[in-house]
mmCIF file of C-alpha atoms and ligand atoms in Angstrom:
data_model
loop_
_atom_site.group_PDB
_atom_site.id
_atom_site.type_symbol
_atom_site.label_atom_id
_atom_site.label_comp_id
_atom_site.label_asym_id
_atom_site.label_seq_id
_atom_site.Cartn_x
_atom_site.Cartn_y
_atom_site.Cartn_z
ATOM 1 C CA MET A 1 -29.599 -19.162 61.543
ATOM 2 C CA PHE A 2 -27.646 -20.901 64.248
ATOM 3 C CA VAL A 3 -24.097 -19.689 64.095
ATOM 4 C CA HIS A 4 -21.121 -20.981 66.020
ATOM 5 C CA LEU A 5 -18.835 -17.994 66.178
ATOM 6 C CA LYS A 6 -15.287 -19.194 66.501
ATOM 7 C CA ARG A 7 -12.979 -17.455 68.887
ATOM 8 C CA GLY A 8 -10.292 -15.237 67.477
ATOM 9 C CA TRP A 9 -11.986 -14.814 64.156
ATOM 10 C CA GLU A 10 -10.580 -12.284 61.799
ATOM 11 C CA LEU A 11 -13.072 -9.500 61.320
ATOM 12 C CA PRO A 12 -14.585 -9.584 57.853
ATOM 13 C CA ALA A 13 -13.712 -7.000 55.257
ATOM 14 C CA SER A 14 -15.240 -3.664 56.111
ATOM 15 C CA ALA A 15 -18.837 -3.329 55.087
ATOM 16 C CA ALA A 16 -19.362 -1.239 52.011
ATOM 17 C CA THR A 17 -21.703 1.695 52.408
ATOM 18 C CA PRO A 18 -24.367 1.572 49.731
ATOM 19 C CA GLU A 19 -24.813 4.489 47.408
ATOM 20 C CA SER A 20 -26.685 7.217 49.167
ATOM 21 C CA ALA A 21 -30.291 7.249 48.156
ATOM 22 C CA TYR A 22 -31.154 9.750 45.497
ATOM 23 C CA LEU A 23 -33.768 10.115 42.868
ATOM 24 C CA ASP A 24 -32.532 10.635 39.338
ATOM 25 C CA ARG A 25 -35.793 11.022 37.499
ATOM 26 C CA ARG A 26 -34.335 11.416 34.038
ATOM 27 C CA THR A 27 -32.269 8.248 34.302
ATOM 28 C CA LEU A 28 -35.199 6.411 35.739
ATOM 29 C CA VAL A 29 -37.571 7.472 33.011
ATOM 30 C CA ARG A 30 -34.986 6.549 30.365
ATOM 31 C CA THR A 31 -34.390 3.145 31.885
ATOM 32 C CA LEU A 32 -37.989 2.233 32.248
ATOM 33 C CA ALA A 33 -38.963 3.703 28.915
ATOM 34 C CA ALA A 34 -36.391 1.493 27.237
ATOM 35 C CA GLY A 35 -37.681 -1.623 28.946
ATOM 36 C CA PRO A 36 -40.814 -3.598 28.177
ATOM 37 C CA LEU A 37 -42.471 -2.564 31.404
ATOM 38 C CA LEU A 38 -43.444 0.916 30.492
ATOM 39 C CA ALA A 39 -47.106 1.450 30.976
ATOM 40 C CA ALA A 40 -48.966 4.578 30.072
ATOM 41 C CA GLY A 41 -48.799 7.355 32.629
ATOM 42 C CA LEU A 42 -45.459 7.052 34.392
ATOM 43 C CA ALA A 43 -46.108 8.039 37.984
ATOM 44 C CA LEU A 44 -43.244 9.503 39.935
ATOM 45 C CA PRO A 45 -43.529 9.713 43.711
ATOM 46 C CA ARG A 46 -44.930 12.922 45.049
ATOM 47 C CA PRO A 47 -42.713 14.821 47.434
ATOM 48 C CA GLY A 48 -43.685 15.074 51.043
ATOM 49 C CA ARG A 49 -45.245 11.636 51.451
ATOM 50 C CA THR A 50 -44.797 10.065 54.825
ATOM 51 C CA GLU A 51 -44.300 6.377 55.282
ATOM 52 C CA ASP A 52 -47.556 6.191 57.245
ATOM 53 C CA ALA A 53 -49.282 6.779 53.945
ATOM 54 C CA ASP A 54 -47.497 4.042 52.017
ATOM 55 C CA PRO A 55 -47.311 5.316 48.432
ATOM 56 C CA SER A 56 -47.799 1.791 47.102
ATOM 57 C CA ALA A 57 -50.920 1.018 49.167
ATOM 58 C CA GLY A 58 -53.201 1.608 46.190
ATOM 59 C CA LEU A 59 -51.604 -1.310 44.319
ATOM 60 C CA TYR A 60 -53.098 -3.825 46.772
ATOM 61 C CA PRO A 61 -54.639 -6.311 46.794
ATOM 62 C CA ALA A 62 -53.120 -7.579 43.550
ATOM 63 C CA ALA A 63 -54.705 -10.388 41.546
ATOM 64 C CA ARG A 64 -53.539 -13.838 42.573
ATOM 65 C CA ASN A 65 -51.593 -15.912 40.058
ATOM 66 C CA GLU A 66 -53.139 -19.369 40.549
ATOM 67 C CA ARG A 67 -50.220 -21.130 38.863
ATOM 68 C CA TYR A 68 -48.390 -21.229 42.199
ATOM 69 C CA ALA A 69 -50.537 -23.460 44.386
ATOM 70 C CA LEU A 70 -49.882 -24.577 47.940
ATOM 71 C CA ASP A 71 -50.101 -28.081 49.405
ATOM 72 C CA ARG A 72 -50.897 -26.616 52.843
ATOM 73 C CA PRO A 73 -52.811 -23.680 54.293
ATOM 74 C CA VAL A 74 -51.373 -20.177 54.357
ATOM 75 C CA THR A 75 -49.666 -19.516 57.702
ATOM 76 C CA ASP A 76 -51.488 -16.826 59.667
ATOM 77 C CA GLU A 77 -49.944 -13.365 59.626
ATOM 78 C CA PRO A 78 -49.681 -13.034 63.434
ATOM 79 C CA ILE A 79 -47.391 -16.092 63.349
ATOM 80 C CA THR A 80 -45.181 -15.188 60.394
ATOM 81 C CA SER A 81 -44.841 -11.523 61.341
ATOM 82 C CA ARG A 82 -43.544 -12.317 64.820
ATOM 83 C CA TYR A 83 -41.012 -14.995 63.958
ATOM 84 C CA ASN A 84 -38.422 -13.502 61.645
ATOM 85 C CA ASN A 85 -34.789 -13.709 60.730
ATOM 86 C CA PHE A 86 -33.501 -10.200 60.142
ATOM 87 C CA TYR A 87 -30.046 -10.075 61.705
ATOM 88 C CA GLU A 88 -29.784 -6.353 61.143
ATOM 89 C CA PHE A 89 -32.281 -6.026 64.031
ATOM 90 C CA GLY A 90 -31.026 -8.883 66.222
ATOM 91 C CA SER A 91 -29.864 -12.476 66.017
ATOM 92 C CA HIS A 92 -33.154 -13.901 67.320
ATOM 93 C CA LYS A 93 -36.712 -14.210 66.007
ATOM 94 C CA GLU A 94 -38.394 -11.375 67.966
ATOM 95 C CA ILE A 95 -37.224 -8.459 65.890
ATOM 96 C CA HIS A 96 -40.588 -7.192 64.668
ATOM 97 C CA GLU A 97 -40.722 -4.187 66.993
ATOM 98 C CA ARG A 98 -37.146 -3.109 66.381
ATOM 99 C CA ALA A 99 -37.606 -3.424 62.631
ATOM 100 C CA GLN A 100 -40.214 -0.643 62.768
ATOM 101 C CA ASP A 101 -37.294 1.829 63.033
ATOM 102 C CA LEU A 102 -36.413 1.138 59.417
ATOM 103 C CA VAL A 103 -37.367 4.115 57.231
ATOM 104 C CA ILE A 104 -38.665 2.705 53.956
ATOM 105 C CA ARG A 105 -39.370 5.897 51.958
ATOM 106 C CA PRO A 106 -37.794 7.282 49.921
ATOM 107 C CA TRP A 107 -36.181 4.003 48.819
ATOM 108 C CA THR A 108 -34.173 3.445 45.705
ATOM 109 C CA ILE A 109 -32.351 0.487 44.207
ATOM 110 C CA ALA A 110 -29.005 0.983 42.496
ATOM 111 C CA ILE A 111 -28.521 -1.209 39.442
ATOM 112 C CA ASP A 112 -24.885 -1.468 38.485
ATOM 113 C CA GLY A 113 -22.014 -3.658 37.362
ATOM 114 C CA LEU A 114 -22.147 -5.298 33.940
ATOM 115 C CA VAL A 115 -25.216 -3.501 32.593
ATOM 116 C CA GLU A 116 -25.719 -1.246 29.599
ATOM 117 C CA ALA A 117 -26.241 1.797 31.812
ATOM 118 C CA PRO A 118 -25.987 1.805 35.615
ATOM 119 C CA THR A 119 -28.958 3.553 37.138
ATOM 120 C CA THR A 120 -30.969 4.128 40.283
ATOM 121 C CA ILE A 121 -34.649 3.274 40.433
ATOM 122 C CA ASP A 122 -37.244 4.579 42.848
ATOM 123 C CA VAL A 123 -39.207 1.629 44.197
ATOM 124 C CA ASP A 124 -42.676 3.122 43.843
ATOM 125 C CA THR A 125 -42.161 3.756 40.172
ATOM 126 C CA LEU A 126 -40.683 0.286 39.804
ATOM 127 C CA PHE A 127 -43.654 -1.354 41.539
ATOM 128 C CA ARG A 128 -46.129 0.517 39.385
ATOM 129 C CA GLU A 129 -44.328 -0.186 36.141
ATOM 130 C CA ALA A 130 -43.594 -3.833 36.913
ATOM 131 C CA GLY A 131 -47.205 -4.625 37.804
ATOM 132 C CA LEU A 132 -47.877 -6.645 40.944
ATOM 133 C CA GLU A 133 -49.390 -10.098 41.374
ATOM 134 C CA GLU A 134 -50.006 -12.331 44.373
ATOM 135 C CA ARG A 135 -48.375 -15.741 44.706
ATOM 136 C CA LEU A 136 -48.746 -18.337 47.450
ATOM 137 C CA TYR A 137 -45.252 -19.653 48.192
ATOM 138 C CA ARG A 138 -43.772 -22.084 50.674
ATOM 139 C CA HIS A 139 -40.760 -20.857 52.595
ATOM 140 C CA ARG A 140 -38.255 -23.329 54.085
ATOM 141 C CA CYS A 141 -35.575 -22.000 56.424
ATOM 142 C CA VAL A 142 -32.253 -23.823 56.686
ATOM 143 C CA GLU A 143 -33.042 -24.060 60.421
ATOM 144 C CA ALA A 144 -35.768 -26.610 59.498
ATOM 145 C CA TRP A 145 -38.918 -24.555 60.050
ATOM 146 C CA SER A 146 -41.350 -23.590 57.332
ATOM 147 C CA MET A 147 -44.364 -21.467 56.532
ATOM 148 C CA ALA A 148 -46.598 -20.578 53.599
ATOM 149 C CA ILE A 149 -47.063 -16.938 52.674
ATOM 150 C CA PRO A 150 -49.254 -14.959 50.285
ATOM 151 C CA TRP A 151 -46.596 -12.683 48.819
ATOM 152 C CA THR A 152 -47.260 -9.852 46.418
ATOM 153 C CA GLY A 153 -44.569 -8.734 44.005
ATOM 154 C CA PHE A 154 -43.238 -9.295 40.524
ATOM 155 C CA PRO A 155 -40.821 -11.714 38.843
ATOM 156 C CA LEU A 156 -37.144 -10.873 39.288
ATOM 157 C CA ALA A 157 -36.842 -11.554 35.546
ATOM 158 C CA LYS A 158 -38.605 -8.224 34.929
ATOM 159 C CA LEU A 159 -35.910 -6.329 36.800
ATOM 160 C CA VAL A 160 -33.221 -8.224 34.882
ATOM 161 C CA THR A 161 -34.884 -7.145 31.642
ATOM 162 C CA VAL A 162 -34.957 -3.499 32.733
ATOM 163 C CA ALA A 163 -31.310 -3.681 33.879
ATOM 164 C CA LYS A 164 -30.099 -4.905 30.470
ATOM 165 C CA PRO A 165 -27.120 -6.975 31.643
ATOM 166 C CA LEU A 166 -24.173 -7.385 29.305
ATOM 167 C CA GLY A 167 -23.406 -10.828 27.882
ATOM 168 C CA SER A 168 -20.447 -11.131 30.249
ATOM 169 C CA ALA A 169 -22.676 -10.992 33.360
ATOM 170 C CA LYS A 170 -22.994 -14.425 34.987
ATOM 171 C CA TYR A 171 -24.342 -13.632 38.456
ATOM 172 C CA VAL A 172 -26.782 -11.229 40.076
ATOM 173 C CA ALA A 173 -25.619 -9.926 43.463
ATOM 174 C CA PHE A 174 -28.008 -8.284 45.950
ATOM 175 C CA GLU A 175 -27.235 -6.030 48.871
ATOM 176 C CA THR A 176 -29.318 -4.955 51.884
ATOM 177 C CA PHE A 177 -29.298 -1.398 53.294
ATOM 178 C CA MET A 178 -26.516 -0.395 55.672
ATOM 179 C CA ASP A 179 -27.451 1.910 58.540
ATOM 180 C CA ALA A 180 -26.213 0.926 61.979
ATOM 181 C CA ASP A 181 -28.156 3.824 63.530
ATOM 182 C CA VAL A 182 -31.465 2.074 62.860
ATOM 183 C CA ALA A 183 -30.232 -1.508 62.627
ATOM 184 C CA PRO A 184 -28.300 -2.258 65.823
ATOM 185 C CA GLY A 185 -27.242 -5.678 64.560
ATOM 186 C CA GLN A 186 -24.990 -3.897 62.086
ATOM 187 C CA ARG A 187 -22.891 -2.691 65.007
ATOM 188 C CA GLN A 188 -21.870 -6.311 65.572
ATOM 189 C CA VAL A 189 -18.673 -6.025 63.617
ATOM 190 C CA TRP A 190 -17.996 -9.762 63.407
ATOM 191 C CA TYR A 191 -20.769 -10.028 60.794
ATOM 192 C CA PRO A 192 -19.722 -9.190 57.220
ATOM 193 C CA TRP A 193 -22.277 -6.395 56.697
ATOM 194 C CA PRO A 194 -24.057 -5.480 54.576
ATOM 195 C CA TYR A 195 -26.091 -8.661 54.073
ATOM 196 C CA THR A 196 -25.550 -9.899 50.537
ATOM 197 C CA GLU A 197 -26.793 -12.735 48.361
ATOM 198 C CA VAL A 198 -26.017 -13.976 44.870
ATOM 199 C CA VAL A 199 -27.759 -16.112 42.252
ATOM 200 C CA THR A 200 -26.880 -17.113 38.712
ATOM 201 C CA ILE A 201 -28.518 -15.273 35.822
ATOM 202 C CA ALA A 202 -30.395 -18.489 34.981
ATOM 203 C CA GLU A 203 -31.774 -18.663 38.528
ATOM 204 C CA ALA A 204 -32.637 -14.965 38.518
ATOM 205 C CA THR A 205 -34.666 -15.357 35.351
ATOM 206 C CA ASN A 206 -36.432 -18.546 36.444
ATOM 207 C CA GLU A 207 -40.148 -17.835 36.710
ATOM 208 C CA LEU A 208 -40.213 -18.634 40.446
ATOM 209 C CA ALA A 209 -37.653 -15.990 41.450
ATOM 210 C CA PHE A 210 -39.881 -13.305 42.933
ATOM 211 C CA LEU A 211 -39.244 -9.776 44.149
ATOM 212 C CA VAL A 212 -41.634 -9.321 47.039
ATOM 213 C CA THR A 213 -43.236 -5.983 47.841
ATOM 214 C CA GLY A 214 -46.244 -7.049 49.876
ATOM 215 C CA ALA A 215 -47.725 -9.810 51.986
ATOM 216 C CA TYR A 216 -51.267 -10.689 53.012
ATOM 217 C CA GLY A 217 -52.751 -8.352 50.449
ATOM 218 C CA LYS A 218 -50.976 -5.155 51.537
ATOM 219 C CA PRO A 219 -47.513 -3.589 51.520
ATOM 220 C CA MET A 220 -45.261 -5.929 53.449
ATOM 221 C CA ALA A 221 -44.466 -5.311 57.099
ATOM 222 C CA LYS A 222 -40.960 -4.057 57.768
ATOM 223 C CA GLN A 223 -39.859 -7.258 59.513
ATOM 224 C CA PHE A 224 -40.451 -9.177 56.262
ATOM 225 C CA GLY A 225 -37.862 -6.986 54.514
ATOM 226 C CA ALA A 226 -39.786 -3.956 53.305
ATOM 227 C CA PRO A 227 -39.980 -2.300 50.928
ATOM 228 C CA ILE A 228 -38.563 -4.980 48.617
ATOM 229 C CA ARG A 229 -37.051 -8.410 49.215
ATOM 230 C CA LEU A 230 -36.324 -11.534 47.249
ATOM 231 C CA HIS A 231 -38.026 -14.901 47.611
ATOM 232 C CA LEU A 232 -36.540 -18.022 46.036
ATOM 233 C CA PRO A 233 -38.908 -20.716 47.304
ATOM 234 C CA TRP A 234 -36.778 -23.680 46.187
ATOM 235 C CA LYS A 235 -33.769 -22.524 48.216
ATOM 236 C CA TYR A 236 -33.149 -22.250 51.934
ATOM 237 C CA GLY A 237 -34.534 -19.002 53.290
ATOM 238 C CA PHE A 238 -31.220 -17.235 53.829
ATOM 239 C CA LYS A 239 -30.922 -16.755 50.054
ATOM 240 C CA SER A 240 -34.070 -14.606 50.138
ATOM 241 C CA ILE A 241 -32.422 -11.305 51.000
ATOM 242 C CA LYS A 242 -34.466 -8.500 52.567
ATOM 243 C CA SER A 243 -34.657 -4.704 52.129
ATOM 244 C CA ILE A 244 -32.621 -4.580 48.932
ATOM 245 C CA VAL A 245 -30.765 -1.384 47.953
ATOM 246 C CA ARG A 246 -28.438 -2.644 45.251
ATOM 247 C CA VAL A 247 -28.542 -5.199 42.446
ATOM 248 C CA SER A 248 -25.208 -5.769 40.692
ATOM 249 C CA PHE A 249 -24.470 -7.864 37.617
ATOM 250 C CA VAL A 250 -21.063 -9.504 37.828
ATOM 251 C CA GLU A 251 -18.898 -12.042 36.042
ATOM 252 C CA GLU A 252 -17.125 -13.536 39.066
ATOM 253 C CA ARG A 253 -19.167 -15.005 41.889
ATOM 254 C CA PRO A 254 -18.774 -12.867 45.022
ATOM 255 C CA LYS A 255 -18.931 -14.499 48.453
ATOM 256 C CA THR A 256 -22.201 -13.936 50.281
ATOM 257 C CA PHE A 257 -22.849 -12.902 53.885
ATOM 258 C CA TRP A 258 -23.337 -16.431 55.241
ATOM 259 C CA GLU A 259 -20.725 -17.993 52.984
ATOM 260 C CA THR A 260 -18.177 -15.512 54.333
ATOM 261 C CA LEU A 261 -19.223 -16.173 57.920
ATOM 262 C CA VAL A 262 -19.590 -19.979 57.974
ATOM 263 C CA PRO A 263 -18.579 -21.421 54.584
ATOM 264 C CA GLU A 264 -18.675 -25.024 55.766
ATOM 265 C CA GLU A 265 -22.373 -24.680 56.677
ATOM 266 C CA TYR A 266 -23.972 -22.147 54.327
ATOM 267 C CA GLY A 267 -23.000 -22.433 50.703
ATOM 268 C CA PHE A 268 -23.789 -20.588 47.509
ATOM 269 C CA TRP A 269 -26.394 -22.922 45.993
ATOM 270 C CA ALA A 270 -28.417 -23.789 49.124
ATOM 271 C CA ASN A 271 -31.133 -25.704 47.276
ATOM 272 C CA VAL A 272 -33.526 -27.523 49.623
ATOM 273 C CA ASN A 273 -32.838 -31.266 49.792
ATOM 274 C CA PRO A 274 -34.103 -33.568 52.570
ATOM 275 C CA ALA A 275 -31.327 -36.066 51.797
ATOM 276 C CA VAL A 276 -28.449 -33.664 52.452
ATOM 277 C CA ASP A 277 -28.125 -32.815 56.129
ATOM 278 C CA HIS A 278 -26.814 -29.602 57.532
ATOM 279 C CA PRO A 279 -23.507 -30.404 59.280
ATOM 280 C CA ARG A 280 -25.271 -30.019 62.645
ATOM 281 C CA TRP A 281 -28.852 -31.226 62.029
ATOM 282 C CA SER A 282 -31.062 -33.240 59.710
ATOM 283 C CA GLN A 283 -32.910 -31.589 56.838
ATOM 284 C CA ALA A 284 -35.254 -34.572 56.342
ATOM 285 C CA THR A 285 -38.210 -32.878 58.032
ATOM 286 C CA GLU A 286 -39.345 -29.369 58.897
ATOM 287 C CA ARG A 287 -41.480 -27.821 61.636
ATOM 288 C CA GLU A 288 -44.488 -26.002 60.238
ATOM 289 C CA LEU A 289 -44.844 -22.721 62.067
ATOM 290 C CA ALA A 290 -48.644 -22.884 61.825
ATOM 291 C CA THR A 291 -49.133 -26.208 63.583
ATOM 292 C CA GLY A 292 -45.778 -27.000 65.162
ATOM 293 C CA GLU A 293 -45.974 -30.390 63.417
ATOM 294 C CA ARG A 294 -43.000 -31.962 61.674
ATOM 295 C CA VAL A 295 -43.624 -32.798 58.042
ATOM 296 C CA PRO A 296 -41.311 -34.327 55.425
ATOM 297 C CA THR A 297 -39.160 -31.850 53.506
ATOM 298 C CA LEU A 298 -39.366 -32.073 49.714
ATOM 299 C CA ILE A 299 -36.521 -31.826 47.219
ATOM 300 C CA PHE A 300 -36.331 -28.232 45.956
ATOM 301 C CA ASN A 301 -39.016 -27.543 48.585
ATOM 302 C CA GLY A 302 -41.513 -29.124 46.201
ATOM 303 C CA TYR A 303 -40.648 -26.862 43.260
ATOM 304 C CA GLY A 304 -38.570 -29.374 41.271
ATOM 305 C CA ASP A 305 -40.791 -29.150 38.186
ATOM 306 C CA PHE A 306 -39.894 -25.476 37.904
ATOM 307 C CA VAL A 307 -36.216 -25.507 38.806
ATOM 308 C CA ALA A 308 -34.582 -28.940 38.470
ATOM 309 C CA PRO A 309 -33.488 -28.235 34.850
ATOM 310 C CA LEU A 310 -31.434 -25.273 36.111
ATOM 311 C CA TYR A 311 -28.980 -27.715 37.647
ATOM 312 C CA ALA A 312 -28.486 -30.174 34.780
ATOM 313 C CA GLY A 313 -24.758 -30.613 34.246
ATOM 314 C CA LEU A 314 -23.910 -29.101 37.645
ATOM 315 C CA GLU A 315 -24.010 -32.392 39.550
ATOM 316 C CA ASN A 316 -20.436 -31.924 40.796
ATOM 317 C CA GLU A 317 -21.358 -28.643 42.494
ATOM 318 C CA PRO A 318 -22.437 -28.638 46.170
ATOM 319 C CA LEU A 319 -25.990 -27.863 45.080
ATOM 320 C CA TYR A 320 -27.604 -28.535 48.444
ATOM 321 C CA MET A 321 -25.484 -26.650 50.968
HETATM 322 N N1 MTE B 1 -32.056 -10.715 54.727
HETATM 323 C C1 MTE B 1 -31.383 -9.851 55.490
HETATM 324 N N2 MTE B 1 -31.029 -8.670 54.991
HETATM 325 N N3 MTE B 1 -31.016 -10.153 56.772
HETATM 326 C C2 MTE B 1 -31.311 -11.371 57.327
HETATM 327 O O1 MTE B 1 -30.950 -11.622 58.485
HETATM 328 N N4 MTE B 1 -32.332 -13.578 56.989
HETATM 329 C C3 MTE B 1 -32.606 -14.601 55.978
HETATM 330 C C4 MTE B 1 -33.551 -14.088 54.894
HETATM 331 N N5 MTE B 1 -33.155 -12.777 54.443
HETATM 332 C C5 MTE B 1 -32.022 -12.319 56.535
HETATM 333 C C6 MTE B 1 -32.421 -11.925 55.227
HETATM 334 C C7 MTE B 1 -33.131 -15.819 56.560
HETATM 335 S S1 MTE B 1 -32.017 -16.792 57.411
HETATM 336 C C8 MTE B 1 -34.416 -16.203 56.400
HETATM 337 S S2 MTE B 1 -34.972 -17.727 56.910
HETATM 338 C C9 MTE B 1 -35.407 -15.287 55.821
HETATM 339 O O2 MTE B 1 -34.871 -14.031 55.445
HETATM 340 C C10 MTE B 1 -36.508 -15.064 56.823
HETATM 341 O O3 MTE B 1 -37.573 -14.360 56.273
HETATM 342 P P1 MTE B 1 -38.845 -14.064 57.170
HETATM 343 O O4 MTE B 1 -38.402 -13.339 58.393
HETATM 344 O O5 MTE B 1 -39.749 -13.261 56.308
HETATM 345 O O6 MTE B 1 -39.421 -15.405 57.518
#
């Protein structure tokens, strides 16, 4: 993201510290048992694993779901894994080495807010119970570059089902980890840490909304947002929050990280549209990371058949910023 920081800005509200990671096995078993995801043989993580031996490695490669086809080749891993936006590790693209400091096990996700029973889920159990699949998705950054990635993961809709939101819940809010000791970017107090993102329940349960756990047929590299990130391929990339530690169901729409920082440039909806320019540059074309060539940008990043109906009746909303 290109950000013009204005002088004399008020500092954002203090960053909330996420719940400390803990493993509540009984709650977890209850939650998953109640959901439709329970498979035979619930496997809880074994103590003493190191992150070198990724406990989810045995789940890869997952079978590819051919429903999600690409109109271009997959972008090679050496390109996509060395050109990342992960502001927690720096406000430039070369963060892959620094991101290796992130400790990704144990890792839990708190599920709270307007749900039947707030809980905390261990990611390895979640991955196993959800069942993983591979999808080839295009990714379009608001900065007008793009790539195509073979993600592995599971539909966000499955997590929504497990969470059992109350009828009053209208939005799903996501939060990234907060640990300035490993993520030096979080010491830059003018950013409204932790990184947050929000989608509507309808968007969260759209079949394209994907919780990503792996890339290129293996557990995803830390710079991609390990151990679990979101990918919403019809929206600008900043909506696809990395390294998620909390998922909250809420009635009122909270302001997101970028919306808080630069509301006139980065809005809530952020659906890709070549006809609606960013205030400081055109969105008509994008630079493919693989070739460096500029190609036309497509409405909803080419995923209109899947998502256009989500926005019927919302024409007065700023759907494309
Ligand atoms: N999530 C967190 N926590 N921090 C970030 O800085 N950057 C966003 C998004 N998710 C970001 C994030 C932006 S601007 C983009 S384009 C994508 O992650 C980049 O994902 P990639 O590095 O896998 O290409």
